[in-house]
XYZ file of C-alpha atoms in Angstrom:
157
model
C 48.227 74.226 26.233
C 49.152 77.890 26.648
C 47.825 78.681 23.165
C 44.524 76.860 23.659
C 41.714 79.397 23.222
C 39.245 79.807 26.044
C 35.573 79.825 25.155
C 33.936 83.100 26.121
C 30.536 82.084 27.435
C 29.252 85.632 27.019
C 30.107 86.442 23.396
C 27.835 85.717 20.446
C 29.433 85.367 17.027
C 27.220 87.164 14.488
C 28.092 86.104 10.946
C 26.810 87.710 7.775
C 27.361 86.098 4.413
C 27.800 87.320 0.860
C 26.518 90.709 -0.258
C 25.335 91.708 3.214
C 28.100 94.312 3.244
C 25.818 96.106 0.745
C 22.795 96.286 3.056
C 20.968 99.547 2.546
C 22.254 99.822 -1.020
C 21.371 96.484 -2.643
C 17.685 95.884 -3.373
C 16.294 98.124 -0.614
C 12.774 97.119 -1.668
C 13.604 93.606 -0.388
C 16.224 94.171 2.312
C 15.367 97.687 3.522
C 17.558 100.741 3.904
C 19.382 99.808 7.118
C 23.113 99.164 6.777
C 25.248 96.357 8.158
C 26.556 98.882 10.710
C 22.941 99.346 11.844
C 22.630 95.580 12.317
C 25.834 95.517 14.355
C 24.635 98.349 16.613
C 21.268 96.630 17.066
C 22.709 93.276 18.127
C 25.178 94.904 20.523
C 22.416 96.969 22.129
C 20.144 93.928 22.418
C 22.869 91.723 23.902
C 24.141 94.174 26.533
C 21.205 93.971 28.996
C 21.713 90.190 29.097
C 25.396 90.562 29.978
C 26.340 89.395 26.484
C 28.612 90.895 23.863
C 28.715 90.400 20.116
C 31.510 89.709 17.676
C 30.150 90.762 14.268
C 31.816 89.633 11.058
C 30.902 89.620 7.357
C 32.481 87.870 4.421
C 31.657 87.248 0.798
C 33.855 84.131 0.937
C 32.580 80.720 1.978
C 35.938 79.524 3.305
C 36.304 82.557 5.564
C 32.857 81.956 7.062
C 33.778 78.308 7.662
C 37.036 79.325 9.376
C 35.101 81.649 11.691
C 32.540 78.943 12.494
C 35.346 76.552 13.389
C 36.861 79.250 15.599
C 33.475 79.743 17.301
C 33.594 76.173 18.581
C 36.417 77.215 20.879
C 35.767 80.909 21.462
C 32.052 81.791 21.468
C 28.892 80.949 23.369
C 26.571 80.946 20.346
C 26.350 81.705 16.637
C 23.828 83.898 14.865
C 24.215 83.532 11.128
C 22.665 85.064 8.062
C 24.208 82.786 5.453
C 22.580 84.821 2.670
C 23.028 83.112 -0.705
C 25.028 80.300 0.893
C 21.835 79.164 2.665
C 20.699 77.491 -0.517
C 24.012 76.208 -1.851
C 26.604 75.470 0.811
C 26.798 71.987 2.238
C 30.272 72.952 3.493
C 28.830 75.770 5.623
C 26.212 73.371 6.967
C 28.894 70.811 7.818
C 30.935 73.439 9.680
C 27.883 74.456 11.717
C 27.234 70.794 12.544
C 30.451 70.843 14.590
C 28.913 73.512 16.865
C 26.380 71.086 18.305
C 26.927 72.176 21.911
C 25.910 75.809 21.396
C 22.852 77.703 20.164
C 22.795 78.491 16.447
C 20.210 80.965 15.171
C 19.630 81.459 11.455
C 18.408 84.892 10.363
C 17.088 86.129 7.027
C 16.064 89.748 6.548
C 13.515 88.856 3.877
C 10.983 86.050 4.061
C 12.774 83.425 2.002
C 9.551 81.400 1.792
C 7.868 84.162 -0.221
C 10.692 84.402 -2.714
C 11.923 82.363 -5.657
C 11.687 78.575 -5.218
C 15.483 78.165 -5.097
C 15.615 80.511 -2.070
C 13.042 78.547 -0.091
C 15.419 75.805 1.053
C 18.252 76.348 3.515
C 20.906 73.768 4.323
C 21.463 75.591 7.632
C 17.907 75.422 9.011
C 17.996 71.779 10.099
C 20.945 72.541 12.404
C 19.598 75.788 13.828
C 18.064 76.176 17.270
C 15.709 78.625 15.564
C 15.108 80.327 12.236
C 13.896 83.922 11.910
C 12.913 85.202 8.478
C 11.027 88.170 7.112
C 11.358 90.497 10.098
C 13.877 92.887 8.571
C 16.921 93.627 10.676
C 14.728 93.285 13.781
C 15.131 89.545 13.212
C 18.699 89.869 14.475
C 17.426 91.347 17.747
C 14.926 88.488 18.052
C 17.805 86.067 17.508
C 19.877 87.683 20.275
C 16.911 87.453 22.661
C 16.479 83.761 21.837
C 20.190 83.096 22.290
C 20.059 84.790 25.704
C 17.152 82.544 26.713
C 18.895 79.395 25.488
C 22.183 80.277 27.201
C 20.378 80.970 30.480
C 18.646 77.579 30.235
C 21.999 75.867 29.614
C 23.359 77.306 32.886
C 20.615 75.665 34.954
């Protein structure tokens, strides 16, 4: 029992999927010129007034994202995820998120996936999410933090 992790009810896990490490460099006409570091600063600044902290991680590897989601079940209050290209392809990522059914999950997309190619218009994650924010640029992450704060406050009542 001594090694059992304790869930931190004030930390939001913010996960970013493949190629988001190239924000600001890759297709700025679609994703803008802000970097992943800018996203991380934004979510931390948005969370702080609510007494929340963020744990920001990015991976290009599906298995790593799944490991972090499984860890979140024991360690985090909520998950904000931009699954990027895995939105449209990863049943495994969806199945991992399904195990987090007692916490808020917010899905974020920088671009409006519904205005893009048909294969990008479906997300396996959306059906499990407490909310989906798309097409708001990196500001969508701040909206997601605000929604998580509201949902966590409601869970305490």
